[in-house]
PDB file of C-alpha atoms in Angstrom:
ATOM      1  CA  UNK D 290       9.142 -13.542 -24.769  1.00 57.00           C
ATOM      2  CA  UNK D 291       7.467 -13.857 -21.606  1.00 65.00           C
ATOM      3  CA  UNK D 292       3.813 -14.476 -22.889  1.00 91.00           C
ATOM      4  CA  UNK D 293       1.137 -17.189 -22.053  1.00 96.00           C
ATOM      5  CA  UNK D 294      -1.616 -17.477 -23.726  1.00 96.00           C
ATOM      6  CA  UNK D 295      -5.569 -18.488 -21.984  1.00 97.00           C
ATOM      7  CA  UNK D 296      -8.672 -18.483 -24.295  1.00 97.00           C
ATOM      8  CA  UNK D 297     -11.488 -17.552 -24.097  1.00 97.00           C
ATOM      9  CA  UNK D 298     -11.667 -13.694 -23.279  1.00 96.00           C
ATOM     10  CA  UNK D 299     -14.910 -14.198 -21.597  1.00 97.00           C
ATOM     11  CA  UNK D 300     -17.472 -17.398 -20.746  1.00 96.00           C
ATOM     12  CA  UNK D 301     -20.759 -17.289 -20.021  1.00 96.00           C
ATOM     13  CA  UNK D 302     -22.114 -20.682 -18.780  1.00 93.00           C
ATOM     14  CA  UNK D 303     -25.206 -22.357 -17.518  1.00 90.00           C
ATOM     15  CA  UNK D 304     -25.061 -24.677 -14.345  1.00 89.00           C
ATOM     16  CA  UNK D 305     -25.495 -27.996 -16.199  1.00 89.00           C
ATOM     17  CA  UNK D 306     -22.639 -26.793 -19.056  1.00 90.00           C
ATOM     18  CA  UNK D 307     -19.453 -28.370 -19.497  1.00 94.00           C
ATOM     19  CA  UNK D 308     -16.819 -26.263 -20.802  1.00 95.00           C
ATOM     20  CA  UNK D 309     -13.245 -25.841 -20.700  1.00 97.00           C
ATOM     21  CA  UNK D 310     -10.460 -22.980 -20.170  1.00 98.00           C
ATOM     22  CA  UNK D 311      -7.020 -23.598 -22.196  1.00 98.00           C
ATOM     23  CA  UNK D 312      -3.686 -21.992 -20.771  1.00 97.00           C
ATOM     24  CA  UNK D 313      -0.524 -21.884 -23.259  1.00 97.00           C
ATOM     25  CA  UNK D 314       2.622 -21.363 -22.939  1.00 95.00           C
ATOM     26  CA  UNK D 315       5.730 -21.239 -25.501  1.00 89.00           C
ATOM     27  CA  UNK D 316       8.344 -20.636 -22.852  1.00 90.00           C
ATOM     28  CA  UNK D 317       9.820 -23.959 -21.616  1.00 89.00           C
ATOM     29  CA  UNK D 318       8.651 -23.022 -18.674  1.00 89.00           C
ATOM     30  CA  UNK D 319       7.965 -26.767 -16.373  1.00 87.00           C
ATOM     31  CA  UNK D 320       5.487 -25.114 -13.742  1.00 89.00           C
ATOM     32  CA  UNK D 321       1.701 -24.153 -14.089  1.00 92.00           C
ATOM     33  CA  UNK D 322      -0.567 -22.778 -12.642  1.00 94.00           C
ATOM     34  CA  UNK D 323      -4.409 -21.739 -11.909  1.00 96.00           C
ATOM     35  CA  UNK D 324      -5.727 -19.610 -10.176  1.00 96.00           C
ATOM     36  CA  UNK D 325      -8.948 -18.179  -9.165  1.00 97.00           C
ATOM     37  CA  UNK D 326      -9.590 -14.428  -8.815  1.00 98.00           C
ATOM     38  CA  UNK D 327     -12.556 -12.485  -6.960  1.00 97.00           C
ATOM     39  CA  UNK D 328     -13.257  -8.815  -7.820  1.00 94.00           C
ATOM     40  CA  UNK D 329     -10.783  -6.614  -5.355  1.00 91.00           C
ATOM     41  CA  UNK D 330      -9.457  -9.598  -3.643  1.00 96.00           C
ATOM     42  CA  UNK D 331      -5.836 -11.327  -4.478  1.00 97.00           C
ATOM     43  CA  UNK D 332      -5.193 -14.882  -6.594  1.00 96.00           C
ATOM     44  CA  UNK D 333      -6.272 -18.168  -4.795  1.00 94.00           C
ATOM     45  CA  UNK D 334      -4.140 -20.585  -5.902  1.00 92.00           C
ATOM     46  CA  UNK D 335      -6.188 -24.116  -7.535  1.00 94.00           C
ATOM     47  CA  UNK D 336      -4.004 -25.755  -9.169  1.00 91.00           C
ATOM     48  CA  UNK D 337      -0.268 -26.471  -9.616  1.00 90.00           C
ATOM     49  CA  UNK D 338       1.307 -28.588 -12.706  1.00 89.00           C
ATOM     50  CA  UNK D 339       5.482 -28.885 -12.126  1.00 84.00           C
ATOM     51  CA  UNK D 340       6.733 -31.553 -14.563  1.00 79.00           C
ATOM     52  CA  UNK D 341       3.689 -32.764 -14.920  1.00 77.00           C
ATOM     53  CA  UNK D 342       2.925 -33.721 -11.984  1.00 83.00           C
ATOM     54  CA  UNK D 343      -0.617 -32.023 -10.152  1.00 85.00           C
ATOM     55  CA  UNK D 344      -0.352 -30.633  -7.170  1.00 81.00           C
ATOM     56  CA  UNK D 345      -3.901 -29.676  -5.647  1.00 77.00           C
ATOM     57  CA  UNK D 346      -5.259 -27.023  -3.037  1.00 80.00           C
ATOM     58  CA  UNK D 347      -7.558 -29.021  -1.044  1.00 81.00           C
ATOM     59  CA  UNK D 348     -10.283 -26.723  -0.926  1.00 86.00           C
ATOM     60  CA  UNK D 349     -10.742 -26.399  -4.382  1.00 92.00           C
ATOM     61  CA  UNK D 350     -13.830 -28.495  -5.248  1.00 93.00           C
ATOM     62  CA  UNK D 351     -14.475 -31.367  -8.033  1.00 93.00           C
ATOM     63  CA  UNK D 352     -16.355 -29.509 -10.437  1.00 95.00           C
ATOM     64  CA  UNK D 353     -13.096 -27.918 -11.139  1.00 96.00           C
ATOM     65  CA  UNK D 354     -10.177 -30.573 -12.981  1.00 95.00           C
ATOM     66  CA  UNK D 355      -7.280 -29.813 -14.797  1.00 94.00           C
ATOM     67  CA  UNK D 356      -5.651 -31.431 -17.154  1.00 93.00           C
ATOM     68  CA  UNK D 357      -1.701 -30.943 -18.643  1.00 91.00           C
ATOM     69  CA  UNK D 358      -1.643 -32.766 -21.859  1.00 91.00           C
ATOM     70  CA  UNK D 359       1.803 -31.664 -21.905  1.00 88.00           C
ATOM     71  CA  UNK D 360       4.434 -29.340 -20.547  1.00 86.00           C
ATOM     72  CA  UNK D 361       2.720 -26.392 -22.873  1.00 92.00           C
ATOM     73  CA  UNK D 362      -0.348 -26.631 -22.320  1.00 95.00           C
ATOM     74  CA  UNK D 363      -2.812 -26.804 -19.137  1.00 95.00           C
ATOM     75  CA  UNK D 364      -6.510 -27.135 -19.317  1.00 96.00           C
ATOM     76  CA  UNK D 365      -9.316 -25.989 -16.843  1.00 97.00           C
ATOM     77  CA  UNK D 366     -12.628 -28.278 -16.982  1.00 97.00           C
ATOM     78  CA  UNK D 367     -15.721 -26.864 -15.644  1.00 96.00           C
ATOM     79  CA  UNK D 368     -19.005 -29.375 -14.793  1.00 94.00           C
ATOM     80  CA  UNK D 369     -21.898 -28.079 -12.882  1.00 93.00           C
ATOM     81  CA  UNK D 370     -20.453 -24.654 -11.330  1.00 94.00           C
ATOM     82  CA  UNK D 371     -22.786 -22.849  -9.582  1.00 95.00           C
ATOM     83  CA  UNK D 372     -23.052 -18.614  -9.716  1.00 95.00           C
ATOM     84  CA  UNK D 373     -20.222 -18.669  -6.758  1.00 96.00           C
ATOM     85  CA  UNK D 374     -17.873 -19.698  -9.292  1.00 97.00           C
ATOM     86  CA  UNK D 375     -18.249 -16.522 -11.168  1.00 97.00           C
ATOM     87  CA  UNK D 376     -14.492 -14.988 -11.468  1.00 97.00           C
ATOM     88  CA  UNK D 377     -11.424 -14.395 -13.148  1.00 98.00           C
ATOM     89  CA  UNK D 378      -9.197 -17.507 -13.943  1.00 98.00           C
ATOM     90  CA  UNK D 379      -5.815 -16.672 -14.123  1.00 97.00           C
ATOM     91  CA  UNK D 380      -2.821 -18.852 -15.529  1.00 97.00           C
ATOM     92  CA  UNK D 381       0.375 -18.728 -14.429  1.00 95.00           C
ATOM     93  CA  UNK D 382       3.730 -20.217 -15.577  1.00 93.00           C
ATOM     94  CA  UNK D 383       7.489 -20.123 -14.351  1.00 90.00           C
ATOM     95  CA  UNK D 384      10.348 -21.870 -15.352  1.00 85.00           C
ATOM     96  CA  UNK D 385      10.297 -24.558 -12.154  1.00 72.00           C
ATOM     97  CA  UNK D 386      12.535 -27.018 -10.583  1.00 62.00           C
ATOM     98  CA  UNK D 387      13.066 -24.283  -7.591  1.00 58.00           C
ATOM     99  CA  UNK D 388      15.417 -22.582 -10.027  1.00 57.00           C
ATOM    100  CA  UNK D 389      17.406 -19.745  -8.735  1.00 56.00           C
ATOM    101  CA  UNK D 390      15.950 -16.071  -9.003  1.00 58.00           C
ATOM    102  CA  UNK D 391      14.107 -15.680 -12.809  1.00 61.00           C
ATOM    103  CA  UNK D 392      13.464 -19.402 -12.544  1.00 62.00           C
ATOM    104  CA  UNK D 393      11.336 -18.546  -9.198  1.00 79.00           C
ATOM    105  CA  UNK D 394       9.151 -15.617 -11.553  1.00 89.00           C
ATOM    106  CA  UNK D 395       5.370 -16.508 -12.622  1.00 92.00           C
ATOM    107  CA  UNK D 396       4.298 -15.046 -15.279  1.00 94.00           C
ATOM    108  CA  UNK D 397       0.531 -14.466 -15.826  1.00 96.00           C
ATOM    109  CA  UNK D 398      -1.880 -14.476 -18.848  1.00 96.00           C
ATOM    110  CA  UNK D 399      -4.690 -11.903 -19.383  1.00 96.00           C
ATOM    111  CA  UNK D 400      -7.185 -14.345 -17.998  1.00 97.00           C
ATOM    112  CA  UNK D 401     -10.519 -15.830 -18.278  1.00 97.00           C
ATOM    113  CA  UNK D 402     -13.830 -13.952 -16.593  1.00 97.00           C
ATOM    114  CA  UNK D 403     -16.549 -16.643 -16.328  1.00 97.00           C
ATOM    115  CA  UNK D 404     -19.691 -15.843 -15.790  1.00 97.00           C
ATOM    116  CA  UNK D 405     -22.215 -18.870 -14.291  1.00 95.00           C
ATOM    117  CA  UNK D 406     -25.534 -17.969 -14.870  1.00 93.00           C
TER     118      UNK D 406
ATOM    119  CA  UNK I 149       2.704 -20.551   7.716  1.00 67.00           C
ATOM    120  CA  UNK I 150       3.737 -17.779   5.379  1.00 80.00           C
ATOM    121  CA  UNK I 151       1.326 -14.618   5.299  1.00 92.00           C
ATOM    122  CA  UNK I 152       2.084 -11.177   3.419  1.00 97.00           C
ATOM    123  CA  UNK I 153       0.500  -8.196   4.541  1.00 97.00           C
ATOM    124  CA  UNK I 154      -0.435  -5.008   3.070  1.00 98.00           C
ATOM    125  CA  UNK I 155      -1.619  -2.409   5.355  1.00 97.00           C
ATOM    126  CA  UNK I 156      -2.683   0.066   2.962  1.00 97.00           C
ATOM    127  CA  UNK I 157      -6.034  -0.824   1.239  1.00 97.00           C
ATOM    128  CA  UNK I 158      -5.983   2.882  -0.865  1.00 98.00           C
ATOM    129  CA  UNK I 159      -2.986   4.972  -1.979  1.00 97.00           C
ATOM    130  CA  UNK I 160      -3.068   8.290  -4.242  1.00 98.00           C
ATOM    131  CA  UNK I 161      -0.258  10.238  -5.479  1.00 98.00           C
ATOM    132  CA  UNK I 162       0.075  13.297  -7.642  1.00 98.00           C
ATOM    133  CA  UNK I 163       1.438  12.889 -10.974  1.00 98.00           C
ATOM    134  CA  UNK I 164       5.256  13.094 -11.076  1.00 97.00           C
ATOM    135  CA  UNK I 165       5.207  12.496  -7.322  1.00 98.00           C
ATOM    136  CA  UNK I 166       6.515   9.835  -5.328  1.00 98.00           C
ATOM    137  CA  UNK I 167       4.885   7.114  -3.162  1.00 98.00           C
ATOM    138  CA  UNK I 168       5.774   3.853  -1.261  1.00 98.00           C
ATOM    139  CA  UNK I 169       3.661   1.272  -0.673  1.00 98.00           C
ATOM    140  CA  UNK I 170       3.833  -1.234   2.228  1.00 98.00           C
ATOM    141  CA  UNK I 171       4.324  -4.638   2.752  1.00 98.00           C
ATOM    142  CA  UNK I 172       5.338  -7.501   5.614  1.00 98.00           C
ATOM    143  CA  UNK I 173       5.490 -11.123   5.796  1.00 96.00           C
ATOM    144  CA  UNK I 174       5.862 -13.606   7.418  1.00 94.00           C
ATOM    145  CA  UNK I 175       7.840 -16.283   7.171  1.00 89.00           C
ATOM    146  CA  UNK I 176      10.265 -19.272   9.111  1.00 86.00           C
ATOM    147  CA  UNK I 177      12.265 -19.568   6.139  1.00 83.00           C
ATOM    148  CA  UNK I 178      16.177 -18.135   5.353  1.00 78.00           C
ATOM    149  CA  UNK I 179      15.779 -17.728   1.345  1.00 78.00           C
ATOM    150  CA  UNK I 180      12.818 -16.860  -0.546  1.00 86.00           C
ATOM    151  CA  UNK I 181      11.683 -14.915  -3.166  1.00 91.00           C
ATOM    152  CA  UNK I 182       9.693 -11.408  -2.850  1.00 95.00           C
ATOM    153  CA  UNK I 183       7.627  -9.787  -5.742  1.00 96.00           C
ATOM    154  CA  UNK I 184       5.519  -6.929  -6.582  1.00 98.00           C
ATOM    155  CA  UNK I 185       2.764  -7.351  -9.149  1.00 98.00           C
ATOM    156  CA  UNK I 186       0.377  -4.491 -10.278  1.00 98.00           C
ATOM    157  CA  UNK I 187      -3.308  -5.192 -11.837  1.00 97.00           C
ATOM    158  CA  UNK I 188      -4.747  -2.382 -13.926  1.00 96.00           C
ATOM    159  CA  UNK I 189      -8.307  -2.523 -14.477  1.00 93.00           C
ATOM    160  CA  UNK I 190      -7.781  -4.557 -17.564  1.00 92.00           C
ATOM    161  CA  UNK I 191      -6.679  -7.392 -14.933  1.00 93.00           C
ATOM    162  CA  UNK I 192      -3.866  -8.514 -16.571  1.00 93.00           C
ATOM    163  CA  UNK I 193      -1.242  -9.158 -13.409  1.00 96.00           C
ATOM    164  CA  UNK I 194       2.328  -7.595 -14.434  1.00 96.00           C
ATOM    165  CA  UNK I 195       5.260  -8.182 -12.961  1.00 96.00           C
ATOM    166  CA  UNK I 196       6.858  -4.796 -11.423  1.00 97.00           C
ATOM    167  CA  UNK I 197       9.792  -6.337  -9.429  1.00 96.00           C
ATOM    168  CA  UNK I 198      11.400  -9.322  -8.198  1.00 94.00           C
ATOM    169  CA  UNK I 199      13.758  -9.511  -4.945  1.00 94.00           C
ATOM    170  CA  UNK I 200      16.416 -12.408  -4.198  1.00 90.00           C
ATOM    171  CA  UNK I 201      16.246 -12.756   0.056  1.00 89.00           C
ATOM    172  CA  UNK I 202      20.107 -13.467  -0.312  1.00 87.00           C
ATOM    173  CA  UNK I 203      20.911 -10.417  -1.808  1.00 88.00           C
ATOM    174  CA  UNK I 204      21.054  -7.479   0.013  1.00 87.00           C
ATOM    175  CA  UNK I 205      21.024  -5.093  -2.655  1.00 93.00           C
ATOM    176  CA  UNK I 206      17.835  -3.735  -3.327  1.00 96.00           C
ATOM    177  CA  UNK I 207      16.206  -4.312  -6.683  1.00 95.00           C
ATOM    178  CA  UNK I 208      15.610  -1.638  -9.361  1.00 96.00           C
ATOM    179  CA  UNK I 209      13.773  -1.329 -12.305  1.00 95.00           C
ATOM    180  CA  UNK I 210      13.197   1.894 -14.051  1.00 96.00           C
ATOM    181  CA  UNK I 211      11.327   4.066 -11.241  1.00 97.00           C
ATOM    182  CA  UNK I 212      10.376   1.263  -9.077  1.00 98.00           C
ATOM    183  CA  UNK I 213      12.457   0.157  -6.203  1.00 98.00           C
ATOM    184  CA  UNK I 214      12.139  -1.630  -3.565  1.00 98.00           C
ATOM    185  CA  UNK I 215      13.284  -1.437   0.162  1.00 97.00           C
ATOM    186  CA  UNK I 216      14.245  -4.813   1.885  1.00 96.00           C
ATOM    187  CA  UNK I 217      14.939  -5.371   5.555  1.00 95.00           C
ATOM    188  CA  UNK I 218      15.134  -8.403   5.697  1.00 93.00           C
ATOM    189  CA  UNK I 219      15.412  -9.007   9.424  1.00 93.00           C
ATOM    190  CA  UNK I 220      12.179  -6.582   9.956  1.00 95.00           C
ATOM    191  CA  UNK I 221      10.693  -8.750   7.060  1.00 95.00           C
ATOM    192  CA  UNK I 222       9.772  -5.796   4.753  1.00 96.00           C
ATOM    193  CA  UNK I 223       9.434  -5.429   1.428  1.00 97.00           C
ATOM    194  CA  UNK I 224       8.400  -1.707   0.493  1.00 98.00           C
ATOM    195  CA  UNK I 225       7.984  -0.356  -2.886  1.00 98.00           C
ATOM    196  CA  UNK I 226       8.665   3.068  -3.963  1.00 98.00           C
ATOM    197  CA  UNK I 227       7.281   4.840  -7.268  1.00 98.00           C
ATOM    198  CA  UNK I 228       8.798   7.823  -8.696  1.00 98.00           C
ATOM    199  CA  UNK I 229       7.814  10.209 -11.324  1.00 98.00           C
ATOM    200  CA  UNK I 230       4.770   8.752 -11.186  1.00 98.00           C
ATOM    201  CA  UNK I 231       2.425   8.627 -14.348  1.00 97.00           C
ATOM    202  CA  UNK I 232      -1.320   8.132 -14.609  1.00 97.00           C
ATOM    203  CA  UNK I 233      -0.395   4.384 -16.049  1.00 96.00           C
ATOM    204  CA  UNK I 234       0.763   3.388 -12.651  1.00 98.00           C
ATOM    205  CA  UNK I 235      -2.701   3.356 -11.106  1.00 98.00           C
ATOM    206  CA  UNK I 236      -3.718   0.333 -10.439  1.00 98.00           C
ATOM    207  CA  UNK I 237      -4.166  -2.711  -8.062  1.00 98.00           C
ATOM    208  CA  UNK I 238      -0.448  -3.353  -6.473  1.00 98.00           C
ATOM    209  CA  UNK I 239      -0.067  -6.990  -4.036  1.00 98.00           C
ATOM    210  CA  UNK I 240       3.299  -8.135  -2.976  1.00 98.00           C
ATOM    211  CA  UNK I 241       3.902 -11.427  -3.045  1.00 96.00           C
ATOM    212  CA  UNK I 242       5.949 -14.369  -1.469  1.00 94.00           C
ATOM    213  CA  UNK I 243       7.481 -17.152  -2.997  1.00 89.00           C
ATOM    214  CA  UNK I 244       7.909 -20.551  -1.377  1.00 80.00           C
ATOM    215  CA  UNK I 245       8.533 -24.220  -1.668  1.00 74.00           C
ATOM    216  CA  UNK I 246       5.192 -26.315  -1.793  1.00 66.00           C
ATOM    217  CA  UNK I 247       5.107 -30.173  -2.606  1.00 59.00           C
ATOM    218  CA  UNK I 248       7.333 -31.116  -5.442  1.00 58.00           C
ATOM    219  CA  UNK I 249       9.559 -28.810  -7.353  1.00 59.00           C
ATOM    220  CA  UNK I 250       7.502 -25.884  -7.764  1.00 68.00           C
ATOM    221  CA  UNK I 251       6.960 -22.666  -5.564  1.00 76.00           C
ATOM    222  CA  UNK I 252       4.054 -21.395  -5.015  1.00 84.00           C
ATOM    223  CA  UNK I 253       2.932 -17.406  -4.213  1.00 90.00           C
ATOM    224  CA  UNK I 254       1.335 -16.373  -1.231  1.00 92.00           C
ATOM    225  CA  UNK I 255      -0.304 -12.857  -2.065  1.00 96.00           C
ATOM    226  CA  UNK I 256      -1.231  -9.673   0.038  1.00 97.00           C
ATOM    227  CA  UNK I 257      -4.609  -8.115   0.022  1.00 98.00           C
ATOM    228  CA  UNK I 258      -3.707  -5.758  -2.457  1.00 98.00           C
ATOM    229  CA  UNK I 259      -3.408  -2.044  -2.449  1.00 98.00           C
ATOM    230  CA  UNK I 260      -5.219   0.086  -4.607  1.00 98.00           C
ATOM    231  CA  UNK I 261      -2.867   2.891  -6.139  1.00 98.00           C
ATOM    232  CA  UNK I 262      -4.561   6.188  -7.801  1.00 98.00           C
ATOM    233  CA  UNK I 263      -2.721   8.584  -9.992  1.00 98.00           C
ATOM    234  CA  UNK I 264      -4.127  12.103  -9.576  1.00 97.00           C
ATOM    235  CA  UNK I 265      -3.469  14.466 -12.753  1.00 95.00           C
TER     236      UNK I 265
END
């Protein structure tokens, strides 16, 4: 079974909203990942969870924080985006621990289009 | 710093026809990990292939191979008999080491595949 999970579908959110995007995964897998995707244009990489520990792209700013409550699970919390952050948020997982060959394979989940308004 | 490249923004192909689509990188290191992922319009990113940089045989699955030269640093992928499902948004994609334990995938700009009836 190579499936992860993300809910919602689709969020539509105000500027002043707080909301959050859930990512699951019933693998084992020890590496997670967000990702942030423009129409026509490849992944951007946000966020990176491998054994719990966060790694972080730089660029990506505070309004954005994620959270691994544990090796399962990762969670996306949005405060104050503005329209610019209108995209599709993509999870990714892999098995981690620069495993050989399948262990190096992300899988992806169907993704959550946000709409900021 | 590792870049991918994909020279082709638009492909088409006749049904049951073959095509190849292109891809180069860049990169310093001597083992690494190459994929191909394709994004229908429904968004969900699929695995298509996955290619060891030690192994010099190139990877197969179904009607999708790929052709490797490693020392040119290609990574084509050819798609035979193809079927109206194929169509869709096709990036290659490079694996490598970030901080910690887990690798991280440095995408192409995609290319976008149509299946003509």
């Amino acid at each position: 079974d190579t499936e992860v999970t993300q809910t919602p579908k689709h969020l539509v959110m105000g500027m002043t909203n707080k909301k959050s995007l859930k990512c699951e995964q019933h693998m084992g897998h020890r590496a997670m990942y967000w990702y942030k995707q423009k129409a026509k244009k490849p992944p951007e990489l946000m966020f990176v969870y491998s054994y719990e520990k966060l790694s972080i792209n730089e660029s990506v700013p505070s309004r954005f924080s994620p959270e691994c409550p544990n090796s399962s699970l990762l969670n996306l919390h949005l405060h104050a985006l503005q329209p610019e952050d209108s995209a599709l948020y993509l999870c990714a997982s892999s098995q981690g621990g620069g495993l050989a060959g399948e262990g190096e394979t992300q899988y992806f989940g169907p993704g959550t289009r946000l709409l900021v308004l | 710093a590792q870049t991918v490249t994909q020279s082709q923004p638009e492909m088409s192909v006749q049904e049951a026809e073959t095509v190849t689509l292109s891809c180069t990188y860049d990169t310093s290191e001597s083992d690494y990990y190459l994929f191909w992922y394709k994004q229908p319009p429904s968004r969900q990113m699929i695995l298509v292939i996955r290619q060891e940089a030690y192994k010099q045989q190139n990877a197969t699955e179904n009607r999708f191979s790929v052709n490797f030269q490693k020392a040119a640093k290609s990574f084509s992928l050819k798609i035979s008999d193809s079927q109206l499902g194929d169509a869709a948004m096709y990036f290659c994609a490079y694996s490598w080491i970030s901080s910690g334990s887990a690798r991280q995938l440095t995408f192409g700009s995609g290319t976008q595949l149509t299946v003509l009836p």
